[in-house]
Amino acid sequence: MKRKWVVGLVFLLILNLLTGCWSRRELNDLAIMTAVGIDKGEEENSLLMTVQVVNPGEVASQAGATNRTPVSVYQEEADTVFEAIRKMSTVMPRKLYWSHLRMVVIGEELAKEVGINKVLDFLSRDHELRTDFYLVVTKEAKAEDIVKILTHADDIPANKLFTSLEISQKAWAPSVSVALDELISDLVSDGKHPVLTGLKMIGDPKVGAEQKNVETTMSETILKYSGIAMFKDDKLKAWLNESQSKGYNYIMGKVESTAIDVKCPKGGKLVIELIRTDTEVKAKVKDGKPEITVDLFAEGNVGEVQCSIDLTKTETIEKLNTGLEKDIQSHMKDTIDKAKEEGTDIFGFGEAVHRSNPKEWKKLKKEWDEAFQELKVTINIDGHIRRTGTVGNSFLEEADSDAEK
């Protein structure tokens, strides 16, 4: 009896080991995809899919060992994303593998005329996809051209775009990193419309797709993040410029650091490095009308002085604090005015009203886009300069003082 029990246990262990790798796939059988571009197709109601696939041998080899590009690009057109991906098997020797996807690039024409809902269902449904990739929308370009461009700094262009987007948001703040979960959440929300960062191409797309684009110290064709696209429901409605894009990030509490220039009293500029912000959005309904208050606390250091100014005086720092506050408020007000003009609440002010007064929100939500255009928004900024740098006053202050003597 004991022997039968042992034999049975061994059998179960062997069976478990055998079934544990039933879904294993060899690397040589997979095409590792890092970026996908989705455009409006030429046929009615169709999509043009462009995928960027890593050439493993080229990426692993030493620089200059071969003349092959580090990535290959494949295209197919179909009515759905799923069909287009499957059709690529007719031209690809390997099965597409999605788990290393870094970027999804949506064509501007598709986003404006068709909408983005059509492409998101597959991305949210497929079990191979992780949701830590970013989505962007092209600006004055096609997604297929963007995906084909070879870039400096990283052999795999999608990795460069992924990292650049994160750094841009953290260091300059005119762009926003949007992952799939956040985008879908905004699309289904009653009180918030989605946004995506714009990506444009500067230069000739044909040159950008060739190896020579990365063989010189400066590429002839480059990719650059530019502005933020505002959506109404799932369609691209309008663009925020760089200044307005910063304003959006201030309101959303997404500014980690940026540079702000303040005019000096006697002419010239002083640059403040913003090192911390904290934003709070509060909502209330007064006499049936919603109101929003945005409170922002900002801290910064003096980063550069291009004028004659005495940083040792308290009144000078107070003036800089005021200049800092005015600059941030100007960005925020300009952004809110633009969003109101387009009738698209990209800030989630509707969600704030819902949280503060669910009963009143039920009355407002059906006509929220119209109510948003008349919404009273109060902006309060509290700015503080913490440090003036290691050298105190600029040598320009001393030079001007000597000249006056």
Short mmCIF file of C-alpha atoms in Angstrom, two decimals:
data_model
loop_
_atom_site.label_atom_id
_atom_site.label_comp_id
_atom_site.label_asym_id
_atom_site.label_seq_id
_atom_site.Cartn_x
_atom_site.Cartn_y
_atom_site.Cartn_z
CA MET A 1 0.00 0.00 0.00
CA LYS A 2 2.80 2.33 0.95
CA ARG A 3 4.63 1.54 -2.29
CA LYS A 4 1.56 2.40 -4.35
CA TRP A 5 1.28 5.71 -2.54
CA VAL A 6 4.94 6.56 -3.26
CA VAL A 7 4.60 5.56 -6.92
CA GLY A 8 1.48 7.71 -7.21
CA LEU A 9 3.25 10.70 -5.67
CA VAL A 10 6.21 10.36 -8.04
CA PHE A 11 3.81 10.13 -10.98
CA LEU A 12 2.07 13.34 -9.92
CA LEU A 13 5.39 15.17 -9.55
CA ILE A 14 6.52 14.08 -13.02
CA LEU A 15 3.16 15.10 -14.47
CA ASN A 16 3.44 18.52 -12.85
CA LEU A 17 6.93 19.06 -14.30
CA LEU A 18 5.79 18.06 -17.76
CA THR A 19 2.76 20.35 -17.77
CA GLY A 20 4.63 23.27 -16.21
CA CYS A 21 6.23 24.25 -19.51
CA TRP A 22 3.38 23.50 -21.90
CA SER A 23 3.18 27.17 -22.91
CA ARG A 24 6.93 27.72 -23.23
CA ARG A 25 8.09 29.32 -26.45
CA GLU A 26 11.61 29.47 -27.81
CA LEU A 27 13.12 32.93 -28.31
CA ASN A 28 14.03 32.03 -31.87
CA ASP A 29 10.33 31.59 -32.61
CA LEU A 30 9.35 35.07 -31.44
CA ALA A 31 9.51 38.56 -32.93
CA ILE A 32 9.94 40.94 -30.00
CA MET A 33 7.86 44.01 -30.72
CA THR A 34 8.80 47.31 -29.06
CA ALA A 35 6.54 49.82 -30.81
CA VAL A 36 3.35 49.82 -32.84
CA GLY A 37 1.95 52.60 -35.01
CA ILE A 38 -1.73 52.73 -35.87
CA ASP A 39 -3.02 54.89 -38.72
CA LYS A 40 -6.23 55.28 -40.63
CA GLY A 41 -6.08 52.83 -43.54
CA GLU A 42 -6.69 53.56 -47.21
CA GLU A 43 -9.72 51.27 -47.34
CA GLU A 44 -12.93 52.44 -45.67
CA ASN A 45 -13.06 51.62 -41.93
CA SER A 46 -9.63 49.97 -42.06
CA LEU A 47 -6.52 50.40 -39.91
CA LEU A 48 -2.88 50.45 -41.02
CA MET A 49 -0.68 48.69 -38.47
CA THR A 50 3.07 49.28 -38.40
CA VAL A 51 5.19 47.31 -35.93
CA GLN A 52 8.80 47.80 -34.86
CA VAL A 53 10.56 44.50 -34.16
CA VAL A 54 13.99 43.98 -32.61
CA ASN A 55 16.73 42.23 -34.60
CA PRO A 56 18.31 40.34 -31.65
CA GLY A 57 21.52 39.43 -33.42
CA GLU A 58 22.19 43.01 -34.48
CA VAL A 59 21.47 44.51 -31.06
CA ALA A 60 23.71 41.95 -29.35
CA SER A 61 26.57 42.30 -31.84
CA GLN A 62 29.35 44.84 -31.58
CA ALA A 63 28.84 48.19 -33.25
CA GLY A 64 29.76 48.13 -36.90
CA ALA A 65 29.78 44.36 -37.11
CA THR A 66 27.03 44.32 -39.73
CA ASN A 67 25.12 46.75 -41.91
CA ARG A 68 21.71 45.62 -40.66
CA THR A 69 19.52 48.00 -38.71
CA PRO A 70 18.80 47.12 -35.05
CA VAL A 71 15.07 46.94 -35.78
CA SER A 72 12.83 45.85 -38.63
CA VAL A 73 9.42 47.27 -39.53
CA TYR A 74 6.39 45.38 -40.86
CA GLN A 75 2.99 46.63 -42.02
CA GLU A 76 -0.48 45.29 -42.70
CA GLU A 77 -3.92 46.79 -43.26
CA ALA A 78 -7.16 45.30 -41.93
CA ASP A 79 -10.48 46.26 -40.40
CA THR A 80 -9.31 45.44 -36.86
CA VAL A 81 -6.08 45.40 -34.89
CA PHE A 82 -6.35 41.66 -34.28
CA GLU A 83 -6.73 40.87 -37.98
CA ALA A 84 -3.86 43.14 -38.98
CA ILE A 85 -1.55 41.46 -36.47
CA ARG A 86 -2.49 37.99 -37.68
CA LYS A 87 -2.06 39.02 -41.33
CA MET A 88 1.55 39.92 -40.58
CA SER A 89 2.28 36.21 -40.33
CA THR A 90 2.25 36.19 -44.14
CA VAL A 91 5.39 38.34 -44.25
CA MET A 92 7.08 37.61 -40.91
CA PRO A 93 9.08 34.47 -40.08
CA ARG A 94 8.20 34.68 -36.37
CA LYS A 95 5.18 35.24 -34.14
CA LEU A 96 4.80 38.73 -32.69
CA TYR A 97 5.52 38.90 -28.98
CA TRP A 98 3.89 41.85 -27.15
CA SER A 99 5.32 41.66 -23.64
CA HIS A 100 8.19 44.09 -24.37
CA LEU A 101 6.01 46.76 -25.99
CA ARG A 102 7.20 50.25 -25.02
CA MET A 103 5.25 52.68 -27.23
CA VAL A 104 1.90 52.81 -29.02
CA VAL A 105 1.82 55.64 -31.58
CA ILE A 106 -1.62 56.70 -32.82
CA GLY A 107 -1.90 58.65 -36.06
CA GLU A 108 -3.35 62.17 -35.81
CA GLU A 109 -5.74 61.61 -38.71
CA LEU A 110 -7.12 58.45 -37.09
CA ALA A 111 -7.51 60.19 -33.73
CA LYS A 112 -9.36 63.14 -35.28
CA GLU A 113 -11.62 61.42 -37.79
CA VAL A 114 -12.25 57.93 -36.42
CA GLY A 115 -11.36 58.07 -32.74
CA ILE A 116 -9.13 55.88 -30.60
CA ASN A 117 -11.69 53.51 -29.06
CA LYS A 118 -11.34 51.20 -32.04
CA VAL A 119 -7.70 50.45 -31.27
CA LEU A 120 -7.87 50.21 -27.48
CA ASP A 121 -10.02 47.11 -27.03
CA PHE A 122 -7.35 44.71 -28.31
CA LEU A 123 -4.63 46.43 -26.27
CA SER A 124 -6.65 46.02 -23.08
CA ARG A 125 -7.84 42.48 -23.84
CA ASP A 126 -4.75 40.59 -25.03
CA HIS A 127 -3.19 38.47 -22.26
CA GLU A 128 0.39 38.93 -23.51
CA LEU A 129 0.30 42.70 -23.11
CA ARG A 130 1.61 44.40 -20.01
CA THR A 131 0.10 47.82 -19.38
CA ASP A 132 3.32 49.69 -18.62
CA PHE A 133 3.76 51.05 -22.15
CA TYR A 134 2.94 54.65 -23.11
CA LEU A 135 0.55 55.95 -25.75
CA VAL A 136 1.16 59.10 -27.80
CA VAL A 137 -0.46 60.73 -30.82
CA THR A 138 1.39 62.05 -33.85
CA LYS A 139 1.42 65.74 -34.69
CA GLU A 140 1.55 66.63 -38.38
CA ALA A 141 2.82 63.15 -39.20
CA LYS A 142 1.75 59.56 -39.74
CA ALA A 143 2.35 56.90 -37.13
CA GLU A 144 3.96 54.62 -39.72
CA ASP A 145 6.67 57.22 -40.44
CA ILE A 146 7.34 57.76 -36.73
CA VAL A 147 7.81 54.03 -36.06
CA LYS A 148 10.32 53.72 -38.92
CA ILE A 149 12.70 56.43 -37.67
CA LEU A 150 16.10 55.28 -36.35
CA THR A 151 17.40 57.23 -33.38
CA HIS A 152 20.62 58.04 -31.54
CA ALA A 153 21.21 57.25 -27.83
CA ASP A 154 19.48 53.86 -28.01
CA ASP A 155 19.68 51.18 -30.69
CA ILE A 156 15.98 50.47 -30.20
CA PRO A 157 14.02 53.63 -31.09
CA ALA A 158 11.02 52.69 -28.93
CA ASN A 159 13.22 52.55 -25.83
CA LYS A 160 14.53 56.02 -26.60
CA LEU A 161 10.99 57.39 -26.98
CA PHE A 162 9.87 55.74 -23.74
CA THR A 163 12.76 57.16 -21.68
CA SER A 164 12.65 60.56 -23.36
CA LEU A 165 8.95 60.96 -22.52
CA GLU A 166 9.58 60.24 -18.84
CA ILE A 167 12.55 62.61 -18.67
CA SER A 168 10.69 65.36 -20.54
CA GLN A 169 7.82 65.26 -18.06
CA LYS A 170 10.14 65.25 -15.04
CA ALA A 171 12.66 67.89 -16.17
CA TRP A 172 10.72 70.32 -18.41
CA ALA A 173 7.02 69.44 -17.89
CA PRO A 174 5.47 70.11 -21.33
CA SER A 175 4.54 66.46 -21.87
CA VAL A 176 2.64 63.79 -19.99
CA SER A 177 3.23 60.04 -19.74
CA VAL A 178 -0.09 58.24 -20.26
CA ALA A 179 -0.38 54.48 -19.80
CA LEU A 180 -3.24 52.33 -21.07
CA ASP A 181 -5.10 52.01 -17.75
CA GLU A 182 -5.16 55.78 -17.22
CA LEU A 183 -6.32 56.45 -20.77
CA ILE A 184 -9.21 53.99 -20.55
CA SER A 185 -10.19 55.32 -17.12
CA ASP A 186 -10.43 58.85 -18.53
CA LEU A 187 -12.40 57.66 -21.56
CA VAL A 188 -15.13 56.06 -19.44
CA SER A 189 -15.25 58.87 -16.85
CA ASP A 190 -18.25 61.22 -16.80
CA GLY A 191 -16.17 64.12 -15.49
CA LYS A 192 -12.85 63.97 -17.32
CA HIS A 193 -11.66 63.82 -20.92
CA PRO A 194 -8.32 62.20 -21.83
CA VAL A 195 -5.07 63.70 -23.11
CA LEU A 196 -2.05 62.30 -24.95
CA THR A 197 1.35 63.82 -25.63
CA GLY A 198 2.05 64.85 -29.21
CA LEU A 199 4.99 63.40 -31.15
CA LYS A 200 6.25 65.11 -34.28
CA MET A 201 8.95 64.35 -36.81
CA ILE A 202 11.46 66.96 -37.93
CA GLY A 203 13.18 66.14 -41.21
CA ASP A 204 12.77 63.74 -44.11
CA PRO A 205 11.00 60.47 -43.17
CA LYS A 206 12.88 58.54 -45.88
CA VAL A 207 16.27 59.63 -44.51
CA GLY A 208 15.13 58.93 -40.95
CA ALA A 209 14.35 55.32 -41.79
CA GLU A 210 17.85 54.65 -43.15
CA GLN A 211 20.98 53.61 -41.26
CA LYS A 212 22.76 56.82 -42.27
CA ASN A 213 20.41 58.76 -39.97
CA VAL A 214 22.43 57.49 -37.00
CA GLU A 215 25.88 57.42 -38.59
CA THR A 216 26.62 61.11 -37.96
CA THR A 217 26.83 63.06 -34.71
CA MET A 218 23.54 64.82 -35.50
CA SER A 219 20.64 62.99 -37.12
CA GLU A 220 19.03 64.62 -40.14
CA THR A 221 15.62 63.40 -39.00
CA ILE A 222 14.59 63.47 -35.36
CA LEU A 223 11.51 62.80 -33.23
CA LYS A 224 10.35 65.46 -30.78
CA TYR A 225 7.56 65.59 -28.23
CA SER A 226 5.40 68.62 -28.93
CA GLY A 227 2.32 69.74 -27.03
CA ILE A 228 -0.56 67.82 -25.53
CA ALA A 229 -3.60 66.62 -27.48
CA MET A 230 -7.00 67.23 -25.87
CA PHE A 231 -9.67 64.64 -26.57
CA LYS A 232 -13.42 64.95 -26.38
CA ASP A 233 -14.73 61.46 -25.80
CA ASP A 234 -12.36 59.39 -27.98
CA LYS A 235 -11.62 61.96 -30.71
CA LEU A 236 -8.78 64.48 -30.84
CA LYS A 237 -10.36 67.92 -30.37
CA ALA A 238 -7.47 70.39 -30.18
CA TRP A 239 -3.84 70.89 -29.21
CA LEU A 240 -2.28 72.63 -26.22
CA ASN A 241 0.92 74.53 -27.02
CA GLU A 242 4.03 74.14 -24.87
CA SER A 243 3.04 76.85 -22.38
CA GLN A 244 -0.49 75.46 -22.03
CA SER A 245 0.88 71.93 -21.68
CA LYS A 246 2.93 73.08 -18.69
CA GLY A 247 -0.21 74.67 -17.29
CA TYR A 248 -2.01 71.34 -17.59
CA ASN A 249 0.71 69.56 -15.64
CA TYR A 250 0.65 72.24 -12.92
CA ILE A 251 -3.10 71.76 -12.46
CA MET A 252 -2.79 67.97 -12.46
CA GLY A 253 0.05 68.02 -9.93
CA LYS A 254 2.46 66.34 -12.34
CA VAL A 255 5.29 68.89 -12.35
CA GLU A 256 8.36 67.51 -10.59
CA SER A 257 10.79 70.07 -11.95
CA THR A 258 11.05 72.70 -14.66
CA ALA A 259 12.72 76.04 -15.43
CA ILE A 260 10.90 79.35 -15.06
CA ASP A 261 12.32 82.65 -16.28
CA VAL A 262 11.48 85.81 -14.34
CA LYS A 263 12.13 89.34 -15.58
CA CYS A 264 14.61 91.36 -13.54
CA PRO A 265 13.70 94.93 -12.44
CA LYS A 266 16.53 96.52 -14.45
CA GLY A 267 16.16 94.26 -17.48
CA GLY A 268 17.43 90.81 -18.26
CA LYS A 269 16.32 87.44 -16.92
CA LEU A 270 16.66 85.24 -13.91
CA VAL A 271 15.91 81.52 -14.17
CA ILE A 272 14.28 79.65 -11.30
CA GLU A 273 14.62 75.88 -11.08
CA LEU A 274 11.33 74.55 -9.75
CA ILE A 275 12.11 71.66 -7.40
CA ARG A 276 8.73 70.80 -5.89
CA THR A 277 5.03 71.45 -6.40
CA ASP A 278 1.94 70.34 -4.55
CA THR A 279 -1.50 70.85 -6.09
CA GLU A 280 -4.92 70.51 -4.49
CA VAL A 281 -8.18 70.81 -6.43
CA LYS A 282 -11.32 71.55 -4.41
CA ALA A 283 -14.89 71.75 -5.68
CA LYS A 284 -18.19 73.02 -4.35
CA VAL A 285 -21.65 73.79 -5.65
CA LYS A 286 -23.05 77.20 -4.66
CA ASP A 287 -26.63 78.11 -5.56
CA GLY A 288 -26.69 75.26 -8.06
CA LYS A 289 -23.50 76.43 -9.79
CA PRO A 290 -20.21 74.49 -9.52
CA GLU A 291 -17.01 76.25 -8.49
CA ILE A 292 -13.41 75.03 -8.52
CA THR A 293 -10.44 76.20 -6.48
CA VAL A 294 -6.91 75.15 -7.43
CA ASP A 295 -4.27 75.68 -4.73
CA LEU A 296 -0.64 75.17 -5.74
CA PHE A 297 2.44 75.33 -3.54
CA ALA A 298 5.77 75.71 -5.37
CA GLU A 299 9.39 75.72 -4.24
CA GLY A 300 12.36 76.69 -6.35
CA ASN A 301 16.02 77.61 -6.41
CA VAL A 302 17.79 80.28 -8.41
CA GLY A 303 19.31 78.40 -11.34
CA GLU A 304 20.85 81.17 -13.43
CA VAL A 305 21.16 84.96 -13.30
CA GLN A 306 21.43 87.00 -16.50
CA CYS A 307 20.93 90.43 -14.98
CA SER A 308 22.10 92.82 -12.31
CA ILE A 309 20.20 91.94 -9.13
CA ASP A 310 21.04 91.78 -5.42
CA LEU A 311 19.99 88.37 -4.15
CA THR A 312 21.07 89.17 -0.58
CA LYS A 313 18.09 91.46 -0.01
CA THR A 314 14.84 90.10 1.40
CA GLU A 315 12.73 92.36 -0.82
CA THR A 316 14.48 90.93 -3.89
CA ILE A 317 13.52 87.38 -2.92
CA GLU A 318 9.94 88.52 -2.26
CA LYS A 319 9.77 90.00 -5.76
CA LEU A 320 11.10 86.75 -7.20
CA ASN A 321 8.44 84.82 -5.26
CA THR A 322 5.80 87.06 -6.81
CA GLY A 323 7.30 86.61 -10.28
CA LEU A 324 7.30 82.84 -9.80
CA GLU A 325 3.64 82.87 -8.75
CA LYS A 326 2.59 85.06 -11.68
CA ASP A 327 4.35 82.83 -14.21
CA ILE A 328 2.72 79.64 -12.93
CA GLN A 329 -0.69 81.28 -12.68
CA SER A 330 -0.39 82.57 -16.25
CA HIS A 331 0.31 79.06 -17.55
CA MET A 332 -2.62 77.59 -15.63
CA LYS A 333 -5.12 80.29 -16.61
CA ASP A 334 -4.17 80.05 -20.28
CA THR A 335 -4.69 76.28 -20.21
CA ILE A 336 -8.07 76.52 -18.50
CA ASP A 337 -9.22 79.17 -20.99
CA LYS A 338 -8.20 76.93 -23.90
CA ALA A 339 -9.97 73.89 -22.45
CA LYS A 340 -13.13 75.94 -21.81
CA GLU A 341 -13.01 77.26 -25.37
CA GLU A 342 -12.98 73.68 -26.68
CA GLY A 343 -15.54 72.47 -24.14
CA THR A 344 -13.38 69.59 -22.94
CA ASP A 345 -12.69 69.06 -19.24
CA ILE A 346 -9.24 67.49 -19.33
CA PHE A 347 -8.56 68.31 -15.67
CA GLY A 348 -11.21 66.13 -14.06
CA PHE A 349 -13.00 69.12 -12.51
CA GLY A 350 -16.23 67.19 -13.07
CA GLU A 351 -14.86 64.31 -11.02
CA ALA A 352 -13.97 66.78 -8.25
CA VAL A 353 -17.56 68.08 -8.24
CA HIS A 354 -18.83 64.49 -8.13
CA ARG A 355 -16.66 63.68 -5.11
CA SER A 356 -17.66 66.82 -3.22
CA ASN A 357 -21.39 66.74 -3.95
CA PRO A 358 -22.71 63.52 -5.58
CA LYS A 359 -26.31 64.71 -5.37
CA GLU A 360 -25.67 67.92 -7.33
CA TRP A 361 -23.42 66.05 -9.77
CA LYS A 362 -26.36 63.92 -10.89
CA LYS A 363 -28.03 67.13 -12.07
CA LEU A 364 -24.90 68.48 -13.73
CA LYS A 365 -23.24 65.50 -15.43
CA LYS A 366 -25.48 65.25 -18.51
CA GLU A 367 -24.66 68.83 -19.49
CA TRP A 368 -21.21 68.98 -17.93
CA ASP A 369 -19.34 70.03 -21.08
CA GLU A 370 -21.56 73.12 -21.31
CA ALA A 371 -21.37 73.79 -17.55
CA PHE A 372 -17.59 73.45 -17.72
CA GLN A 373 -17.37 76.34 -20.20
CA GLU A 374 -19.04 78.64 -17.64
CA LEU A 375 -17.21 77.18 -14.64
CA LYS A 376 -15.74 79.59 -12.10
CA VAL A 377 -12.13 78.58 -11.39
CA THR A 378 -10.06 80.31 -8.71
CA ILE A 379 -6.27 79.83 -8.77
CA ASN A 380 -4.11 80.39 -5.68
CA ILE A 381 -0.33 80.12 -5.95
CA ASP A 382 2.10 80.12 -3.03
CA GLY A 383 5.67 80.33 -4.36
CA HIS A 384 8.92 80.29 -2.41
CA ILE A 385 12.58 80.66 -3.43
CA ARG A 386 14.63 78.45 -1.10
CA ARG A 387 18.21 78.78 -2.33
CA THR A 388 20.08 81.28 -4.47
CA GLY A 389 22.99 79.03 -5.43
CA THR A 390 26.55 78.63 -4.23
CA VAL A 391 27.92 81.95 -5.54
CA GLY A 392 25.38 84.40 -4.09
CA ASN A 393 25.09 87.44 -6.34
CA SER A 394 26.03 87.16 -10.00
CA PHE A 395 29.27 88.78 -11.15
CA LEU A 396 26.97 90.92 -13.33
CA GLU A 397 25.81 92.73 -10.15
CA GLU A 398 29.41 93.47 -9.21
CA ALA A 399 30.27 94.55 -12.75
CA ASP A 400 27.35 97.00 -12.82
CA SER A 401 28.29 98.35 -9.40
CA ASP A 402 31.87 98.99 -10.56
CA ALA A 403 30.59 100.72 -13.70
CA GLU A 404 28.43 103.09 -11.65
CA LYS A 405 31.39 104.20 -9.48
#
